C-alpha cells in the first residue's frame, strides 16, 4: 500500500527520514511520539520535518504506523464519582504522554463489557484499561480475544483471577478488615455489611456469600476483610447482617432498616460504597437513631461531604486518581516497548478517623419498626 | 485509492451493495449506521452483508467514508461529579446511536481547550461537544477554526456569547434568583455569594464583578441571578459579601470565615458549586455556628449527601445527565443530515426544599474570629 507516497506536496515519513539521514523506523518513532529515539537522532528528524513542512495527521499516522495514540477505557460507570476520579487519573497520565482516551461505561453488565471491547478493537486503540465485571473463567473470553490480537491490557480497580495481567488495585480486603477492627475495638459485635453480593444461593452461608456467582472483585474482597476481622475476634457470621440484593441506595436503606428492626439489632455499619453510606444514613435517621450514639458507621469512599457531615464520618480514602494514573503508566510503558510484567500493583488506601465510631449505646434499645 | 478492493477475501461495501442491488452510498450508510436508509433497503443491505460475511472496521470505514463515528468532548474536569454526570449522558446517548466518545479535560484553562480542539480535529472526530471556558471575542478562535473545517459543534453547560451555536444549558440566572429569593423571603438581607469571579478589578463594584475578565458563563449567570433577587428586594449589593479569588474549597472556607467575622455578618449563604457548599459548611462549623439556626444555606448541585446532611440541605438540582444527552442528540441530529438550528436549549433545574433555610437568628451574635 503506497501509504508513504507524497500526495499533494505533503511530505512523507520516508522523505523526512531521507532528509534527516536516518532510517524510516526512527523517523516514524520520532514523529509518532512513541518508542525510544536518541536525543541526537530525534533532533535531526525534527529539524528535517520542520524544513520539509511535515505535519502529522493522527489518522494517516495510525494507518501507516499502526499506532493510533489512543487508549480505550472500559469502566462500570463514568457518572460515578469514583470512576470519574479514576478516569481523570487515566486521562491526565495519558495526555502527558501524547495519548487520548476513548471511554465506555458498562454499568456492571458483562454483555456491555464484551461489546465495549469489540468497539475498542474495531477502533484500533493501542491498549485497553478495564475495570472488569468479569469473575469466572467463562467470563473472560472477550479479554483473551483482545489479548490474542496483541492489544496490551491493564486491569484497574478489580483483579480478574483467571487472567495473568498487570493489575492496579488497592488492598480492599485489608482496608475493610482495618475498618471493621476499629468498630470491634470500640466494642461492637453486631456489625452490618452494606452492601454484599447482588445474588446468593440459599441457605445464606459464609461459603455461599463468598462463592456467589455475580460479585465484582472489590465487593468480594471487602466481604473477605469483614469476615477476617470477625474471625479474629471470634465473632460468628450472622448472614442476617449482610445485605444482599440490588446495589442501590434505596435497597441499602431498606436493608439497614431491616437490620435495625432485628431483636438483636446492629450497632455498627460497614458500608462499601458511597451510595451504601447515604442509604444507610437515611435508614438510621428514619429509625430516629443517631450516629455515633446509637449506630457507628465507617464507609468507602471519602469525599468532601463526609468531612462536613454531623458527625464527620470516619471513611476509607482510596487514591482514586493515582489508580487511574498508575494503570495508564503501566500500559504506556508496555506500548513504549517494555515487557508486560503481569504484576499486581497495590496502592495504599487510608482510614481517615473522624467521629462516626463510638462504643455501642449503653441505654435500653427499643426494637422499632422503621419507615425508610 | 483502492479502499474497496477486496483483500484476503474480506468483502467490500461495493460488493455488499452489488449483492443487495442497491447503490454503494446506500450500503455505506446502512453499514456505517449513519444517515437515512429506508427500512426495506436497510433490510436488503444487512442480509447481503450477512451472506457475504461483511464485517465493518471502524478505521477502514473512517478512511473510506470520512465518518469516524466518534464524538469529541471537551469538559472542564472529568473528575468533577457534575461533568462526570454530563459525560455519562453524552456517552449513553452517543452509544445508543453507534458513536463513541473521546473526552479531554481542560481544567478551565483556555490554552488546554485550544490544544484539545486541535487534538480532536487531528483525530477526525465527526463532531465536538464543548463546555467552554471561552468568554470574549478573542477567546473563540479555536472554535471558529473547527467550525471553518466543517466540524459541527454543540456547546454544553455554558453559552459562549460571540458564537451562534446550538447550546444546551440550564437557566442558571433564574435558578440562582429563585434560591436567593427564598432566603430573602425568610428575612435575610446579609446574603453571601460563594463563589464569584476568580479575578476582579478594584474597586469591587457591581459593574466590575459583572465585567470581570476571567469568568465562566455559569458563574456570571449565577451572579446575575443573585443581583436580580437583591435588586427586586431593594437590598444594595455589598461587595464584601461576594467571594472572589481561587475557586477552591479551601478558599471558600477562608472567605466565608471572613464574612462571618464582619461586624454586620452574613446570615445566609448562596453557594454556586459543591466545593463551595462544603467549604462554607467547614467555616460555619469552625465558627461554632449552626445551620439553619445561625446561618441559612442553599447550594448547587444536589447530591445524595446533601439529603442526609444534618440538617438536610435545600439544593438546586441540575438535570446533569440530560444536559449531556441533549447535547449529544442535537449534535447527532446534525450529523444525520439535519441543519444546525443555532438554538439555546434550556433545560429545567429544580430547587429541592429541605431544611437549611430558616429566619435569621434573633439572639445576640458575637463577632468571633474563626479558625477554618
XYZ file of C-alpha atoms in Angstrom, chain B:
372
model
C -7.232 4.833 -3.541
C -8.296 1.198 -3.779
C -10.081 1.293 -0.442
C -12.790 -1.024 -1.671
C -10.573 -3.646 -3.285
C -11.209 -6.966 -1.633
C -8.228 -8.054 0.441
C -7.752 -11.525 1.786
C -11.330 -12.437 0.964
C -12.818 -9.629 3.050
C -15.894 -8.360 1.167
C -16.137 -4.652 0.437
C -19.019 -2.214 0.723
C -19.280 -2.211 -3.086
C -19.616 -5.977 -3.161
C -22.297 -5.835 -0.489
C -24.069 -3.105 -2.480
C -23.956 -5.218 -5.670
C -25.259 -8.266 -3.812
C -28.096 -6.204 -2.324
C -28.860 -4.477 -5.615
C -28.522 -1.006 -4.107
C -26.152 1.888 -4.660
C -22.814 1.988 -2.856
C -23.843 5.086 -0.868
C -26.912 3.304 0.483
C -24.814 0.306 1.515
C -22.248 2.598 3.138
C -24.929 4.471 5.089
C -26.507 1.248 6.281
C -23.268 -0.451 7.277
C -21.872 2.747 8.756
C -25.003 3.315 10.803
C -25.432 6.949 9.783
C -27.898 8.890 7.669
C -31.286 7.772 6.437
C -31.927 4.487 4.677
C -35.436 3.164 4.113
C -36.286 0.096 6.200
C -36.670 -2.042 3.070
C -33.255 -1.156 1.598
C -31.623 -1.437 5.014
C -33.012 -4.953 5.323
C -31.595 -5.941 1.923
C -28.164 -4.484 2.688
C -27.946 -6.222 6.045
C -28.994 -9.554 4.514
C -26.338 -9.183 1.802
C -23.703 -8.208 4.382
C -24.519 -11.259 6.442
C -24.440 -13.537 3.398
C -21.011 -12.248 2.329
C -19.617 -12.183 5.862
C -19.015 -8.437 5.737
C -17.535 -7.023 8.950
C -17.121 -3.309 9.493
C -13.809 -1.958 10.610
C -14.018 1.409 12.264
C -10.771 2.770 10.934
C -11.159 1.491 7.377
C -14.718 2.784 7.458
C -13.453 6.133 8.620
C -10.964 6.308 5.734
C -13.483 5.328 3.095
C -16.481 7.294 4.299
C -14.978 10.206 6.192
C -17.053 9.265 9.211
C -15.149 8.127 12.294
C -18.261 7.525 14.392
C -16.553 9.302 17.223
C -17.582 12.463 19.042
C -15.029 14.619 20.786
C -15.919 16.012 24.196
C -14.097 18.874 25.914
C -15.003 19.411 29.570
C -13.514 21.367 32.453
C -12.755 18.264 34.537
C -13.918 14.697 34.005
C -13.118 14.053 37.697
C -15.756 16.563 38.841
C -19.057 14.803 39.625
C -21.046 17.389 37.646
C -19.047 16.870 34.461
C -18.877 13.115 35.086
C -22.683 13.112 35.062
C -22.785 15.235 31.894
C -20.287 12.831 30.313
C -22.425 9.860 31.224
C -25.373 11.497 29.462
C -23.253 12.197 26.379
C -21.832 8.683 26.422
C -25.180 6.924 26.759
C -26.866 8.980 24.043
C -23.911 8.538 21.681
C -23.641 4.790 22.186
C -27.350 4.425 21.532
C -26.677 5.819 18.060
C -23.451 3.951 17.405
C -20.982 6.688 18.281
C -18.083 6.584 20.717
C -16.549 9.468 22.591
C -13.067 10.848 23.136
C -13.013 13.042 26.237
C -10.470 15.689 27.201
C -10.323 17.869 30.333
C -9.177 21.499 30.279
C -9.230 22.439 33.984
C -10.746 25.763 32.879
C -7.544 26.687 31.057
C -8.123 28.236 27.678
C -4.756 27.019 26.327
C -5.733 23.448 27.241
C -9.060 23.969 25.490
C -7.315 25.198 22.329
C -4.930 22.215 22.412
C -7.823 19.805 22.989
C -9.664 21.204 19.978
C -6.562 20.627 17.817
C -6.285 17.053 19.063
C -9.901 16.332 18.173
C -9.557 17.857 14.704
C -6.471 15.708 14.220
C -8.416 12.626 15.316
C -11.053 13.449 12.676
C -13.916 13.268 15.141
C -17.291 13.791 13.496
C -18.401 16.478 15.901
C -17.432 18.171 19.145
C -19.254 18.983 22.378
C -17.585 21.708 24.468
C -18.171 23.108 27.939
C -16.081 26.112 27.062
C -14.062 28.400 29.295
C -14.059 30.967 26.491
C -15.799 34.243 27.151
C -14.838 37.111 24.903
C -14.480 37.513 21.153
C -10.708 36.957 21.316
C -11.124 33.604 23.027
C -13.165 31.732 20.450
C -10.694 31.487 17.559
C -10.140 27.766 18.131
C -13.864 27.099 17.985
C -14.220 29.194 14.827
C -11.288 27.285 13.319
C -13.004 23.957 13.943
C -16.261 25.348 12.545
C -14.310 26.512 9.486
C -13.295 22.903 8.859
C -16.939 21.924 8.794
C -16.912 20.174 12.171
C -20.312 20.542 13.856
C -20.018 21.873 17.393
C -22.521 21.972 20.236
C -21.913 23.871 23.465
C -22.965 22.357 26.773
C -23.366 23.878 30.269
C -22.027 27.234 29.123
C -23.128 29.617 26.414
C -20.388 31.477 24.530
C -21.968 34.763 23.564
C -19.882 35.635 20.490
C -20.792 32.309 18.839
C -24.074 31.415 17.194
C -24.072 27.716 18.060
C -26.526 25.138 19.344
C -26.172 25.379 23.104
C -27.599 23.195 25.893
C -27.776 24.846 29.314
C -29.980 25.356 32.320
C -31.369 28.741 33.336
C -28.578 29.452 35.799
C -29.674 33.039 36.323
C -33.265 32.060 37.110
C -32.213 29.203 39.381
C -29.876 31.463 41.383
C -32.513 34.177 41.619
C -35.097 31.709 42.939
C -32.717 30.393 45.601
C -31.760 33.874 46.819
C -35.412 34.927 46.819
C -36.209 32.030 49.152
C -33.618 33.322 51.618
C -34.843 36.933 51.271
C -38.417 35.761 51.887
C -37.203 34.098 55.090
C -35.989 37.533 56.229
C -32.322 37.545 55.214
C -30.631 40.698 53.929
C -26.967 39.795 54.501
C -26.528 37.008 51.969
C -23.068 35.814 50.979
C -22.270 34.720 47.403
C -19.769 31.839 47.281
C -18.070 31.677 44.800
C -17.756 34.638 42.444
C -15.226 35.650 39.806
C -11.639 34.469 40.284
C -10.289 37.919 39.493
C -11.900 41.329 39.594
C -10.723 44.884 39.108
C -10.813 47.229 42.087
C -12.760 48.950 43.421
C -15.052 45.941 43.546
C -18.299 47.341 42.199
C -21.331 45.691 40.684
C -20.006 46.638 37.254
C -16.523 45.296 37.983
C -17.946 41.997 39.220
C -20.063 41.513 36.133
C -17.359 42.574 33.688
C -14.559 40.589 35.254
C -12.181 39.276 32.631
C -11.979 35.570 33.514
C -15.368 34.327 34.486
C -17.018 31.260 33.053
C -20.530 31.792 31.786
C -22.311 29.820 34.521
C -20.575 31.807 37.276
C -21.590 35.088 35.660
C -25.193 33.979 35.206
C -25.468 32.849 38.820
C -24.085 36.189 39.982
C -26.666 37.982 37.818
C -29.436 35.919 39.425
C -28.157 36.856 42.896
C -28.155 40.559 41.912
C -31.645 40.252 40.366
C -33.031 38.977 43.660
C -31.268 41.693 45.686
C -32.496 44.375 43.271
C -36.091 43.209 43.489
C -35.931 43.389 47.281
C -34.064 46.743 47.143
C -31.138 45.284 49.050
C -27.956 47.095 47.998
C -25.010 44.962 46.863
C -22.262 44.728 49.474
C -19.105 43.628 47.602
C -17.709 42.293 50.889
C -20.313 39.535 50.689
C -19.143 38.315 47.272
C -16.242 35.863 47.351
C -13.569 36.490 44.739
C -10.314 34.615 44.219
C -9.407 30.975 43.679
C -12.347 28.628 43.158
C -11.324 26.042 45.731
C -12.948 24.518 48.791
C -10.128 25.926 50.966
C -10.601 29.479 49.711
C -14.379 29.214 50.148
C -13.759 28.301 53.799
C -11.442 31.305 54.236
C -13.832 33.700 52.568
C -16.892 32.523 54.484
C -14.879 32.781 57.726
C -14.168 36.399 56.751
C -17.854 37.078 56.038
C -18.813 35.512 59.385
C -16.340 37.765 61.202
C -17.730 41.005 59.716
C -19.342 43.354 62.277
C -22.569 43.033 60.305
C -22.027 39.403 59.406
C -23.776 37.232 56.821
C -26.863 35.336 57.952
C -27.269 33.297 54.768
C -25.017 31.818 52.088
C -25.687 31.066 48.451
C -23.091 28.571 47.181
C -22.683 28.050 43.456
C -20.732 24.735 43.462
C -20.445 21.578 45.556
C -16.993 22.549 46.809
C -18.328 25.988 47.710
C -21.035 24.310 49.818
C -18.650 22.029 51.703
C -16.094 24.823 52.094
C -18.776 27.128 53.506
C -20.023 24.474 55.931
C -16.493 23.986 57.270
C -16.289 27.698 58.078
C -19.725 27.675 59.714
C -18.693 24.732 61.942
C -15.316 26.251 62.759
C -17.076 29.451 63.869
C -19.211 27.405 66.257
C -22.350 28.326 64.353
C -25.138 26.028 63.319
C -27.219 25.711 60.162
C -30.011 26.811 59.861
C -30.256 28.336 63.360
C -27.428 30.823 62.777
C -26.768 30.515 59.061
C -29.083 29.550 56.218
C -27.621 27.941 53.118
C -28.648 26.937 49.593
C -26.282 25.453 47.045
C -25.654 23.971 43.617
C -25.688 20.886 42.936
C -27.892 18.408 44.699
C -26.399 15.016 45.648
C -27.260 12.017 47.820
C -25.026 13.519 50.519
C -26.994 16.781 50.701
C -30.129 14.826 51.596
C -28.510 13.051 54.545
C -26.802 16.125 55.998
C -27.973 17.400 59.361
C -29.946 19.489 58.501
C -30.832 18.126 55.065
C -29.767 20.859 52.661
C -32.012 22.833 50.343
C -30.276 22.471 46.987
C -30.611 23.246 43.296
C -30.729 20.065 41.241
C -29.459 20.252 37.685
C -30.585 17.676 35.097
C -26.968 16.618 34.750
C -27.266 13.564 32.525
C -29.953 15.193 30.407
C -27.637 18.133 29.698
C -25.141 15.691 28.215
C -27.720 13.548 26.451
C -29.420 16.560 24.849
C -26.101 17.968 23.635
C -25.230 14.617 22.047
C -28.662 14.323 20.429
C -28.528 17.812 18.950
C -25.069 17.060 17.552
C -26.039 13.633 16.188
C -29.111 15.124 14.519
C -26.809 17.486 12.619
C -24.508 14.589 11.692
C -27.572 12.711 10.467
C -28.117 15.454 7.946
C -30.172 17.899 9.973
C -29.475 21.604 9.828
C -27.844 23.247 12.859
C -30.587 25.341 14.421
C -28.316 27.674 16.370
C -30.702 27.418 19.278
C -30.225 27.742 23.007
C -31.860 24.668 24.527
C -32.678 25.476 28.147
C -33.393 22.505 30.407
C -35.211 22.867 33.725
C -33.418 22.837 37.047
C -35.275 22.341 40.314
C -34.996 23.833 43.795
C -35.291 20.950 46.263
C -36.558 22.405 49.529
C -35.218 20.666 52.621
C -34.278 22.237 55.938
C -31.255 24.525 55.613
C -33.139 27.811 55.410
C -34.710 29.461 58.460
C -35.347 33.071 59.518
C -32.214 34.930 60.662
C -31.371 34.153 64.308
C -32.941 36.503 66.818
C -30.315 36.044 69.537
C -27.191 38.113 70.186
C -24.344 37.422 67.822
C -20.761 37.697 68.849
C -18.466 38.599 66.007
C -15.886 35.924 66.597
C -12.585 35.118 64.987
C -12.855 31.760 63.342
C -10.107 29.341 62.520
C -11.230 27.372 59.479
